[in-house]
CSV table of C-alpha atoms and ligand atoms in Angstrom, one decimal:
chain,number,residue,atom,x,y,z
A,1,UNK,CA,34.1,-42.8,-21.1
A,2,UNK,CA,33.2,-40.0,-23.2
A,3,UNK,CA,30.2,-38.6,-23.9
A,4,UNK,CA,28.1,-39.0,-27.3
A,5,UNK,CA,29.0,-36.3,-29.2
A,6,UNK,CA,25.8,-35.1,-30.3
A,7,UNK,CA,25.2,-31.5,-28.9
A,8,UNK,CA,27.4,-28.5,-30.8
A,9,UNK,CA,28.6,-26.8,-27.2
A,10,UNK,CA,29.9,-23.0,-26.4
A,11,UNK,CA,33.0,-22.8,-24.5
A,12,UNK,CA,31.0,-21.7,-21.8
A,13,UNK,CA,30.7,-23.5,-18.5
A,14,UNK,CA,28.0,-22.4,-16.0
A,15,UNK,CA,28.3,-22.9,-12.6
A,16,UNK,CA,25.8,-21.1,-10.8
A,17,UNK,CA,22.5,-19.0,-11.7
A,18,UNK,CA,20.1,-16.1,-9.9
A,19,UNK,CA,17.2,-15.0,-11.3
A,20,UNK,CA,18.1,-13.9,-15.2
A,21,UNK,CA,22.0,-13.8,-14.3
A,22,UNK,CA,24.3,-17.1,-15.3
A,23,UNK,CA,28.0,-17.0,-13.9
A,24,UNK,CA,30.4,-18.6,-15.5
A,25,UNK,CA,33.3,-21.2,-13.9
A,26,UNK,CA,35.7,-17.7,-14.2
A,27,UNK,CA,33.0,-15.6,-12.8
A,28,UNK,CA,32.0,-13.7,-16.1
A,29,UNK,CA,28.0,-13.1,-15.9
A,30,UNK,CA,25.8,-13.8,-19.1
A,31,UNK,CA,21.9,-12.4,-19.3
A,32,UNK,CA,19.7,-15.5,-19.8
A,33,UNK,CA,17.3,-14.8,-22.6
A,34,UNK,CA,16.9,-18.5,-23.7
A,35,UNK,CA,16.0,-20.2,-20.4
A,36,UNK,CA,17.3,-23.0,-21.7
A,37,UNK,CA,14.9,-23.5,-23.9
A,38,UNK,CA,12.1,-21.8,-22.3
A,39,UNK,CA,12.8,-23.7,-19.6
A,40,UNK,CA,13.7,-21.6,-17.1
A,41,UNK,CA,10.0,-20.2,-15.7
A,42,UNK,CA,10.3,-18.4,-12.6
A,43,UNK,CA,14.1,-18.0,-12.5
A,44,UNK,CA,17.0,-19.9,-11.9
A,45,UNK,CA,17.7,-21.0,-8.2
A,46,UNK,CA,14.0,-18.7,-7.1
A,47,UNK,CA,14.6,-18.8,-3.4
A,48,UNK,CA,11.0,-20.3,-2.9
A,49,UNK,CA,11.1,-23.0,-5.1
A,50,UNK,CA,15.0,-24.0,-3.6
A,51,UNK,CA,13.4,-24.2,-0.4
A,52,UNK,CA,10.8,-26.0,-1.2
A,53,UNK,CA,12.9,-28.8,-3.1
A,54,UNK,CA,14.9,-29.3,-0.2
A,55,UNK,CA,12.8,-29.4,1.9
A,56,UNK,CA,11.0,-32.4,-0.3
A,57,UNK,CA,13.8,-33.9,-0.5
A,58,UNK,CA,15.2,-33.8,3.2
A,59,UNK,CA,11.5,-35.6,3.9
A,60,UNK,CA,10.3,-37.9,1.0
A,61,UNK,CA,11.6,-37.9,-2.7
A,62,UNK,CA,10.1,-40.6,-4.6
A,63,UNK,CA,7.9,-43.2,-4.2
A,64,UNK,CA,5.7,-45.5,-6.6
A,65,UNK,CA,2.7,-44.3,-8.2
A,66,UNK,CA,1.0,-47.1,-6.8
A,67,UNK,CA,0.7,-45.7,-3.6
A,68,UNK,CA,-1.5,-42.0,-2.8
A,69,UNK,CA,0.4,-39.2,-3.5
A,70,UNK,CA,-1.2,-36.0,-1.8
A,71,UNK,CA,1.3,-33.5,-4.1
A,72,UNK,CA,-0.1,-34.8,-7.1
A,73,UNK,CA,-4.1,-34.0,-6.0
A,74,UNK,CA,-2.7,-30.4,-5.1
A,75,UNK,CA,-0.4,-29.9,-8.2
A,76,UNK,CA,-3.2,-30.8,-10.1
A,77,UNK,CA,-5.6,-28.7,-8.1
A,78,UNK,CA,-3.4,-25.9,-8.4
A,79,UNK,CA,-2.9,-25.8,-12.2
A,80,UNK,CA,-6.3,-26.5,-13.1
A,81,UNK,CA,-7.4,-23.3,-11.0
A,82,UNK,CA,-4.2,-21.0,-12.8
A,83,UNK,CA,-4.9,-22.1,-16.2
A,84,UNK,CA,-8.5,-21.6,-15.8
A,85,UNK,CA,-8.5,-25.7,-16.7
A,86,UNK,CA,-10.7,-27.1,-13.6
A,87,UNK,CA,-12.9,-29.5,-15.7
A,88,UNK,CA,-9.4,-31.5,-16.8
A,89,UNK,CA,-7.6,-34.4,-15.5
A,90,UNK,CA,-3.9,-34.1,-15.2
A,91,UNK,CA,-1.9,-37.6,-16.0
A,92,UNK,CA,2.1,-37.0,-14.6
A,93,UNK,CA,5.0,-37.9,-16.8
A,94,UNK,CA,8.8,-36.4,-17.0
A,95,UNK,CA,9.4,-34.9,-20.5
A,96,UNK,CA,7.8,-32.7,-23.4
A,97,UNK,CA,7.8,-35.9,-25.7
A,98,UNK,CA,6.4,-38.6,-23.1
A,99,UNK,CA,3.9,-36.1,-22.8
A,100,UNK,CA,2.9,-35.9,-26.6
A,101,UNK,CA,3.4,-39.9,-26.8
A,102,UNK,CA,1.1,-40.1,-24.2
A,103,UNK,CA,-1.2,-38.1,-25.5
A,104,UNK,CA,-1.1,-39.7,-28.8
A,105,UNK,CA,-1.8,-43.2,-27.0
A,106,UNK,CA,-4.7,-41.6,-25.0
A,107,UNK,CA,-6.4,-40.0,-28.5
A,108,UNK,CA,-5.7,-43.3,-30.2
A,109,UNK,CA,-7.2,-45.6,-27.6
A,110,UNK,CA,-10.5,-43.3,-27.7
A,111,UNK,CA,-11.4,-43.4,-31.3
A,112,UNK,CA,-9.0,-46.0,-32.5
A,113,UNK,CA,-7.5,-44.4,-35.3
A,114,UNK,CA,-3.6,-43.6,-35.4
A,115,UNK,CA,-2.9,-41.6,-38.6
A,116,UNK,CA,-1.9,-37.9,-36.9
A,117,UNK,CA,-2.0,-34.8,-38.8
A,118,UNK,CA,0.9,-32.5,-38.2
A,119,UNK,CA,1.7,-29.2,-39.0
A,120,UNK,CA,5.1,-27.9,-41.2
A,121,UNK,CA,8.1,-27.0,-39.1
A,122,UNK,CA,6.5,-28.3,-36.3
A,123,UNK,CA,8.4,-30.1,-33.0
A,124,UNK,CA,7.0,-32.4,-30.6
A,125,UNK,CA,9.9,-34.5,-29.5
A,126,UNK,CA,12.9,-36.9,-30.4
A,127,UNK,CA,11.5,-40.2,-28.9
A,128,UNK,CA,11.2,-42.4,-31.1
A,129,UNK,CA,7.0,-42.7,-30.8
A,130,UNK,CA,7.0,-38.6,-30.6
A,131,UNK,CA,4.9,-38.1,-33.4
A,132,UNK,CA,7.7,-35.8,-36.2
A,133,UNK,CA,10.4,-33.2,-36.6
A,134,UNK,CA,10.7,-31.1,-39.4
A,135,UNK,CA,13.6,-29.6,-40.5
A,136,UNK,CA,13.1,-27.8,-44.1
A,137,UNK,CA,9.7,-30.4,-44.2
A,138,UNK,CA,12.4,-33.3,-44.0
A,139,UNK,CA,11.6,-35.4,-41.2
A,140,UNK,CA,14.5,-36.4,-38.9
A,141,UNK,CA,13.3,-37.9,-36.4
A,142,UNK,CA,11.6,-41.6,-36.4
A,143,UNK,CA,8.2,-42.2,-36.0
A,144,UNK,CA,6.2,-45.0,-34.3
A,145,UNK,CA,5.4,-47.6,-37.6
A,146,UNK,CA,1.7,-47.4,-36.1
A,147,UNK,CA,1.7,-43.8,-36.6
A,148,UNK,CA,1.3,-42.4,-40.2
A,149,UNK,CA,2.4,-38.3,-40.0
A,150,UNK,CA,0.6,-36.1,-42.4
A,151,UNK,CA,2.5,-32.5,-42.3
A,152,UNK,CA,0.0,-29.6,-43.6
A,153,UNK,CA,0.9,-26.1,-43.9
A,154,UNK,CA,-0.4,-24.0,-41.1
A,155,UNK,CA,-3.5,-21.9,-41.7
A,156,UNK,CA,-5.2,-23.9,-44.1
A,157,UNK,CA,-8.5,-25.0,-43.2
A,158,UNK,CA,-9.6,-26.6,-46.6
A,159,UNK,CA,-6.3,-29.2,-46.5
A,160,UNK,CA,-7.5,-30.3,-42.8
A,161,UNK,CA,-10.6,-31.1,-43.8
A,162,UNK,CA,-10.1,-32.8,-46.8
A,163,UNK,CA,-7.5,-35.4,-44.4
A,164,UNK,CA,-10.5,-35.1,-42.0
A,165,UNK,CA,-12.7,-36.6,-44.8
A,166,UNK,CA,-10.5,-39.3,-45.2
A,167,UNK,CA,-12.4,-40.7,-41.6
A,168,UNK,CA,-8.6,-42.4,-41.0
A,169,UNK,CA,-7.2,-40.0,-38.4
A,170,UNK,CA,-7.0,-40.3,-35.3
A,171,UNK,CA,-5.7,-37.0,-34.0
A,172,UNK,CA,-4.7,-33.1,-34.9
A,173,UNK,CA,-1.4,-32.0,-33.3
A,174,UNK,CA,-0.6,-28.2,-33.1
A,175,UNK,CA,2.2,-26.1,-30.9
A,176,UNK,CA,0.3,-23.3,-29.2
A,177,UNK,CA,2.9,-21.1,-31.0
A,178,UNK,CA,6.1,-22.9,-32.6
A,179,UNK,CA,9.2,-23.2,-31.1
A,180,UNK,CA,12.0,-24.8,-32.7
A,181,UNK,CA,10.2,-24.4,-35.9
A,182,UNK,CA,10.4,-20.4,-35.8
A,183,UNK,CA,7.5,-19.3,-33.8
A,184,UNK,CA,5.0,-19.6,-36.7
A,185,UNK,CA,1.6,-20.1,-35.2
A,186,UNK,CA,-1.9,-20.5,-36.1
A,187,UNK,CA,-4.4,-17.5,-36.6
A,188,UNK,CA,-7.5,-17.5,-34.4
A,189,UNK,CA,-9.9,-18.3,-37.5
A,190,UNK,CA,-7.5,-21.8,-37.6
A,191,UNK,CA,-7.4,-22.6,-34.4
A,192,UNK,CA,-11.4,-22.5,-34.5
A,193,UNK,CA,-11.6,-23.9,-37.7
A,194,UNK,CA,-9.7,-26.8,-36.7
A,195,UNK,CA,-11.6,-27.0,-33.3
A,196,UNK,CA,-14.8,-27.4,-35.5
A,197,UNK,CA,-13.3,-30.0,-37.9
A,198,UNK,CA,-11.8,-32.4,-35.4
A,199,UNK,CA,-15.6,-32.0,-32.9
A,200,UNK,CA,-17.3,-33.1,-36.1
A,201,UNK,CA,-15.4,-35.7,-37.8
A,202,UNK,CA,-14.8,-37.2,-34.1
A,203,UNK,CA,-10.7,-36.1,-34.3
A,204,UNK,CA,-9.3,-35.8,-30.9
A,205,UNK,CA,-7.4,-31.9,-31.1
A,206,UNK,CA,-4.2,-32.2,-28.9
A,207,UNK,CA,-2.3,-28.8,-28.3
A,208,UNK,CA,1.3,-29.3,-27.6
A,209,UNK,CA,1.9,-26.6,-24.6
A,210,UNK,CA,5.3,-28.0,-23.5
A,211,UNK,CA,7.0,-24.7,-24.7
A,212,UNK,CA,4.1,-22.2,-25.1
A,213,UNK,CA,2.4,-23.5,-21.9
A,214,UNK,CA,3.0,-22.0,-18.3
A,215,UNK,CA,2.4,-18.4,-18.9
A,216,UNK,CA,5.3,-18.0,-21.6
A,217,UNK,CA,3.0,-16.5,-24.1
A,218,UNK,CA,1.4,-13.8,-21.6
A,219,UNK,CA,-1.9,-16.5,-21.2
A,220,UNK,CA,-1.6,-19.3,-19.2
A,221,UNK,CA,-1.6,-21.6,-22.3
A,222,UNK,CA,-0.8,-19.8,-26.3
A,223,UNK,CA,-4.4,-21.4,-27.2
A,224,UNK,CA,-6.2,-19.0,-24.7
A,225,UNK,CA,-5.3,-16.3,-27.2
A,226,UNK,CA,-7.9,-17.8,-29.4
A,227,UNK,CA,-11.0,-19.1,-27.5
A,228,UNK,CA,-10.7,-23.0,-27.9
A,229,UNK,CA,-10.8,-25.6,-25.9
A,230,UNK,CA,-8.7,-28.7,-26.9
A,231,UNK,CA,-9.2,-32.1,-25.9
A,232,UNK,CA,-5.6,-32.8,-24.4
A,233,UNK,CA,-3.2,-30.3,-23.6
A,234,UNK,CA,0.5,-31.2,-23.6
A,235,UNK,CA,2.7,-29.5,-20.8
A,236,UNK,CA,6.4,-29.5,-19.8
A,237,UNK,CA,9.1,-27.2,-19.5
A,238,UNK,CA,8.3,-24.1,-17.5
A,239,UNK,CA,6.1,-26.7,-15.3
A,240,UNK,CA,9.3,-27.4,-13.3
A,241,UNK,CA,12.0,-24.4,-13.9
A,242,UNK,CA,14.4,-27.3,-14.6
A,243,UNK,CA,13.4,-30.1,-12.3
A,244,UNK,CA,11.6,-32.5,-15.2
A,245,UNK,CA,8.4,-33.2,-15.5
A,246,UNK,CA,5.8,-32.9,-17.8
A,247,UNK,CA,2.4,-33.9,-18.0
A,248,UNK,CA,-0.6,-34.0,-20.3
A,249,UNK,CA,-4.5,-32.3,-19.4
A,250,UNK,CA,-7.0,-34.2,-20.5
A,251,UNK,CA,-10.8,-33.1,-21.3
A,252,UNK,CA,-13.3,-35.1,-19.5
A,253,UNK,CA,-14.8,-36.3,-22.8
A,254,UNK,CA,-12.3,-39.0,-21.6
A,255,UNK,CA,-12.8,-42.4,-19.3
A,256,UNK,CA,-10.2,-43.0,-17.6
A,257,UNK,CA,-8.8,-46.9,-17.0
A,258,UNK,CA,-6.1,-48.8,-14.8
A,259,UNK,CA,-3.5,-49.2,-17.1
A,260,UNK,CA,-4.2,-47.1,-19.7
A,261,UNK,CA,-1.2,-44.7,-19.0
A,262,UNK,CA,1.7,-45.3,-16.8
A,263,UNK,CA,4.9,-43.8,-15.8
A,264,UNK,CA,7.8,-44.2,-12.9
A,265,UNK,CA,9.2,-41.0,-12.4
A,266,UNK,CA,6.2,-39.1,-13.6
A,267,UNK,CA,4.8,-36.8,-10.2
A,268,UNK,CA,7.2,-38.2,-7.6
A,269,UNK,CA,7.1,-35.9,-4.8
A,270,UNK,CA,10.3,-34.0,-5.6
A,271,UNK,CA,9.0,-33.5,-9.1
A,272,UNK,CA,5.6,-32.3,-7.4
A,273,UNK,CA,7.1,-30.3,-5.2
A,274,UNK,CA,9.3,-28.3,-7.8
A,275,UNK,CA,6.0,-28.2,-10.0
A,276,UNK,CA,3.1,-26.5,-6.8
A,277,UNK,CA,6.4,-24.3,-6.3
A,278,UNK,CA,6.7,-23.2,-9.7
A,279,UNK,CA,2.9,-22.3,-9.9
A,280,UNK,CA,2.7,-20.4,-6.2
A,281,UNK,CA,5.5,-18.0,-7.7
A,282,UNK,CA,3.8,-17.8,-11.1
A,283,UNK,CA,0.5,-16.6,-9.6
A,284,UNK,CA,2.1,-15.0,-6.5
A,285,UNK,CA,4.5,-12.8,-8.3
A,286,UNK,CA,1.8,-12.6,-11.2
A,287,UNK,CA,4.2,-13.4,-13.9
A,288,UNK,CA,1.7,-13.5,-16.7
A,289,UNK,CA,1.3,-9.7,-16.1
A,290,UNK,CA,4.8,-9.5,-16.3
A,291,UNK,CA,5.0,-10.9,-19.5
A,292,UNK,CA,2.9,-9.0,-21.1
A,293,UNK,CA,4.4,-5.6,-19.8
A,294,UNK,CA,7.4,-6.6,-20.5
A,295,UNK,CA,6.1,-7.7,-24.3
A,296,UNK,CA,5.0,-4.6,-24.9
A,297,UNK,CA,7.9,-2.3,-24.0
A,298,UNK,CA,10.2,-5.0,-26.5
A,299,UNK,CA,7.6,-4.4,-29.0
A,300,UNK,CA,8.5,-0.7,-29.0
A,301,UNK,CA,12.1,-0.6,-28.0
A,302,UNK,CA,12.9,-3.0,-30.5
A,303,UNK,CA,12.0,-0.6,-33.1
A,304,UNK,CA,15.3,1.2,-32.8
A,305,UNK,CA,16.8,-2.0,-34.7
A,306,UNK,CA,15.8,-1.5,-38.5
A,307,UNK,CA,17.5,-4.6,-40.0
A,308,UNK,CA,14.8,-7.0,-37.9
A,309,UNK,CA,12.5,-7.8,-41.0
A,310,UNK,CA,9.6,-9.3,-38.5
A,311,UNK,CA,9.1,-9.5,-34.9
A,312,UNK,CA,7.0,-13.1,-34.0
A,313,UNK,CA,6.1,-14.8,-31.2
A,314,UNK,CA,4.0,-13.4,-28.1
A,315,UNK,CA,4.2,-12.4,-24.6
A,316,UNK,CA,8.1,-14.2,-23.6
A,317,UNK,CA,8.2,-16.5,-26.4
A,318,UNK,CA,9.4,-14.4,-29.1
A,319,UNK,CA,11.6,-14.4,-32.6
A,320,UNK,CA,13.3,-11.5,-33.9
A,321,UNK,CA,14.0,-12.0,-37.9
A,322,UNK,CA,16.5,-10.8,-40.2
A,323,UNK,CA,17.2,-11.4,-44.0
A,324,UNK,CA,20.4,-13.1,-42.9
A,325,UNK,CA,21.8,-16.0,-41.2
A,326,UNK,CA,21.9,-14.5,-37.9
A,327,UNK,CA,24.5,-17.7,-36.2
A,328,UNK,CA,27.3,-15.4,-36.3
A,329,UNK,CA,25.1,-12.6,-34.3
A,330,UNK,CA,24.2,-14.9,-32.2
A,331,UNK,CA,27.3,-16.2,-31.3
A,332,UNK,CA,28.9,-13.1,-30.8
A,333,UNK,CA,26.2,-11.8,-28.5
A,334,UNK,CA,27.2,-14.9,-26.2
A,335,UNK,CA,31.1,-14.0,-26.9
A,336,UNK,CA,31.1,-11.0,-26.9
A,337,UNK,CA,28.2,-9.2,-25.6
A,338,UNK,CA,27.5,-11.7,-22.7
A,339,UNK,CA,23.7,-12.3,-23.5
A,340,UNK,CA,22.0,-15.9,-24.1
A,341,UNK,CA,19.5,-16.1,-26.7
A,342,UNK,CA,18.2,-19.0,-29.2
A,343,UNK,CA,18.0,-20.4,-32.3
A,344,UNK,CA,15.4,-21.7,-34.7
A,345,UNK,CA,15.4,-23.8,-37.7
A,346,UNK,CA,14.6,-20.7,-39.4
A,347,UNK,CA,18.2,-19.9,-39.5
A,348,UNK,CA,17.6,-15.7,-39.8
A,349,UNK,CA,15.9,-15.5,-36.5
A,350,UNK,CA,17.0,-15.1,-33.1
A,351,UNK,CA,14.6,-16.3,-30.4
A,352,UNK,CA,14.1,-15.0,-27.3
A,353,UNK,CA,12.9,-16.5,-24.2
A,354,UNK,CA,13.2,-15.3,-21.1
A,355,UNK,CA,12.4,-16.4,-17.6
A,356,UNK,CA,9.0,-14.4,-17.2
A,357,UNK,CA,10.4,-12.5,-14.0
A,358,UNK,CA,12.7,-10.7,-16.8
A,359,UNK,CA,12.7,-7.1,-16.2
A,360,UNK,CA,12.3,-3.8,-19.2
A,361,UNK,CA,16.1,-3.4,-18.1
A,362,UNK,CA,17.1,-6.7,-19.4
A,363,UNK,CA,15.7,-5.8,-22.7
A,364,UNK,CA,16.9,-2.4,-22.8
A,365,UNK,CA,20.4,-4.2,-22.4
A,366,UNK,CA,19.3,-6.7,-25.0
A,367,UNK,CA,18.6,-3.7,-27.7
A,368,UNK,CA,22.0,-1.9,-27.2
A,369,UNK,CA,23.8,-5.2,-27.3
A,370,UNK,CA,22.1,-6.0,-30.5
A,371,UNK,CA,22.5,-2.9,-32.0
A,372,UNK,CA,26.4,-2.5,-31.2
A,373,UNK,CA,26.3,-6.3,-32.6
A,374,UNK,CA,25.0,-6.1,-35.9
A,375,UNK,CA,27.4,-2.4,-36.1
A,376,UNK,CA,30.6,-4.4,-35.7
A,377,UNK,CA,29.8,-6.9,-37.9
A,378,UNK,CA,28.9,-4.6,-41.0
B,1,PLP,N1,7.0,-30.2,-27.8
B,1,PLP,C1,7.5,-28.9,-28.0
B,1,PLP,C2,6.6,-27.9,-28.6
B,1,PLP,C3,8.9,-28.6,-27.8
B,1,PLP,O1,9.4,-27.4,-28.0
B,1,PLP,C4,9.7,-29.7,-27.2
B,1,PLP,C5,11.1,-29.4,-26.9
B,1,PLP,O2,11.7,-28.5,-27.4
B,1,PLP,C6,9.1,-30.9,-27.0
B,1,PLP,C7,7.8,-31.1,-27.3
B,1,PLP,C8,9.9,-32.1,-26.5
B,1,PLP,O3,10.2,-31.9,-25.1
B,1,PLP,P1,11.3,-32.7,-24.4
B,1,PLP,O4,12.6,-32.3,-25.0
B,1,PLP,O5,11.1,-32.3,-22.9
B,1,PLP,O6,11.0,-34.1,-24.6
């Protein structure tokens, strides 16, 4: 059988990983600054975190959720006390967009509403309920017939509140800082504004996290940045450094119910195990500090590259523009130059995402790369 030909691949094959390094199957080395999509937290194959998988594994992998599950009281436990999150309740699923559907359902059920406003360029999943994608404002992925997607432009207040008005939505849907879309993100006055607006007309404000979540922006979640609480935070990714698992925080402005939510790989033990692992090196090896050092020495070094038009993004999560298509830059640092970084749907920019133990090194690397990049292709 073959598979269904829908990714565009590299002739690369990985077989194995440390840390920032991927070897290839003929034992060539590439820097990881993509993580896989930000997926990569802590580092691949992170010594703790292996251990701790097999050792889950050699005792219990999975079970029901039907039955008590002490790693989900202390993952839970755990992330609540990182994030600075205690007052939440964490509901267990497997993937960025089960988290957002599910966090649609739970902000529908409360104020049973369902129209969802959305922001331009934004990305929260390919399921077919996930609420949109945006590519160039056409929207390519299906939505849920229940749900009616209103796409805004970001940072303005006055078109939110005139959908607000309309007393038909149900929920406001926002990336902590955009990912696939380009890392656009709200301003703090926005993020407050729309705070405000969804407390009073009654809107339930859900901050997708999957990909700005777990430290990645330098905070433990992008919204920290701006002083906000949301009602349901939407988490994936970096929560498992590969294993899956998402999840979604919920404020406790909400009642819980049997039935309500449900999932049956969402916080098995192994998926657990891989996520309490994940946070112990992420607080242990204070990775947020990292990320911000390590911000702030790219934020000078990559000065000495004058064709980058804009640098965006914070902390790890981060999008170096040009005024060209940069595909064949990127490809040829991956060819030629050995380094993994990311794309956008803002074709001129090259994102960069890192596992957060990346070191100044890396990036120095990174910045001759580039440079001796965008020289041979003049
Ligand atoms: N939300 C955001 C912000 C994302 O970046 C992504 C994936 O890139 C998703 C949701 C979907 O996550 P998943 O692919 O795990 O379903």
């Amino acid at each position: 059988m073959n598979l269904f030909d829908v990714y565009p691949l590299y002739n690369i094959t990985p077989v194995k990983a440390l840390d920032c390094t991927i070897t290839d199957e003929n034992g060539v080395e590439y820097l990881d600054l993509y993580s896989g999509h930000g997926v990569i937290s802590i580092g691949h194959t992170q010594p703790d975190y292996v251990a701790k998988l097999k050792n889950q594994l050699d005792n219990i992998g999975f079970y029901s959720n039907a039955i008590q599950n002490p790693l989900q009281v202390e993952l839970a436990a755990k992330l609540g006390k990182l994030s600075d999150c205690e007052e939440y309740s964490l509901f267990l699923c497997s993937s960025g967009a089960e988290a957002n559907e599910n966090a649609l359902k739970v902000a529908s059920f409360h104020n049973g509403k369902s129209r969802v406003i959305a922001f331009d360029n934004s990305f929260h999943g390919r399921t077919s309920a996930a609420v949109a994608v945006t590519d160039n404002k056409k929207i390519v992925a299906p939505i849920n017939a229940q749900q009616i997607v209103t796409f805004l432009p970001l940072n303005n207040l006055d078109l939110v509140e005139t959908e607000l008005k309309k007393g038909d939505v149900c929920t406001v849907i926002i990336e902590g800082i955009q990912g696939v879309g380009g890392l656009d993100e709200g301003t703090t006055e926005f993020f407050q504004g729309i705070e405000k607006l969804c407390n009073q007309y009654e809107v339930v404000l859900i901050l997708d996290e999957v990909q700005s979540g777990y430290g990645r922006s330098g905070k433990f979640f992008a919204f920290q940045h701006h002083n906000i609480k949301p009602d349901i935070i939407c988490l994936a990714k970096g929560m498992g450094n590969g294993f899956p698992i998402g999840g979604i925080m919920i404020s406790p402005k909400f009642t819980a119910s049997y039935g309500l939510l449900g999932t049956t790989f969402g916080g098995s033990h192994l998926a657990c195990a891989a996520g309490i692992a994940v946070l112990d090196v992420i607080e242990n090896q204070k990775l947020m500090n990292n990320a911000n050092e390590v911000y702030a020495y790219f934020l000078e070094a990559i000065k000495q590259v004058p064709e980058i038009v804009k640098v965006k993004g914070k902390g790890l999560m981060l999008g170096v523009e040009f005024d060209f298509d940069v595909s064949a830059l990127r490809k040829k640092m991956i060819v030629e130059k050995h380094i993994f970084t990311g794309s956008a749907n803002n074709k001129n920019l090259l994102r960069i995402l890192p596992p957060l133990t990346i070191k100044k090194e890396a990036i120095a690397t990174f910045i001759v790369a580039l440079k001796e990049s965008l020289a041979e292709l003049k």
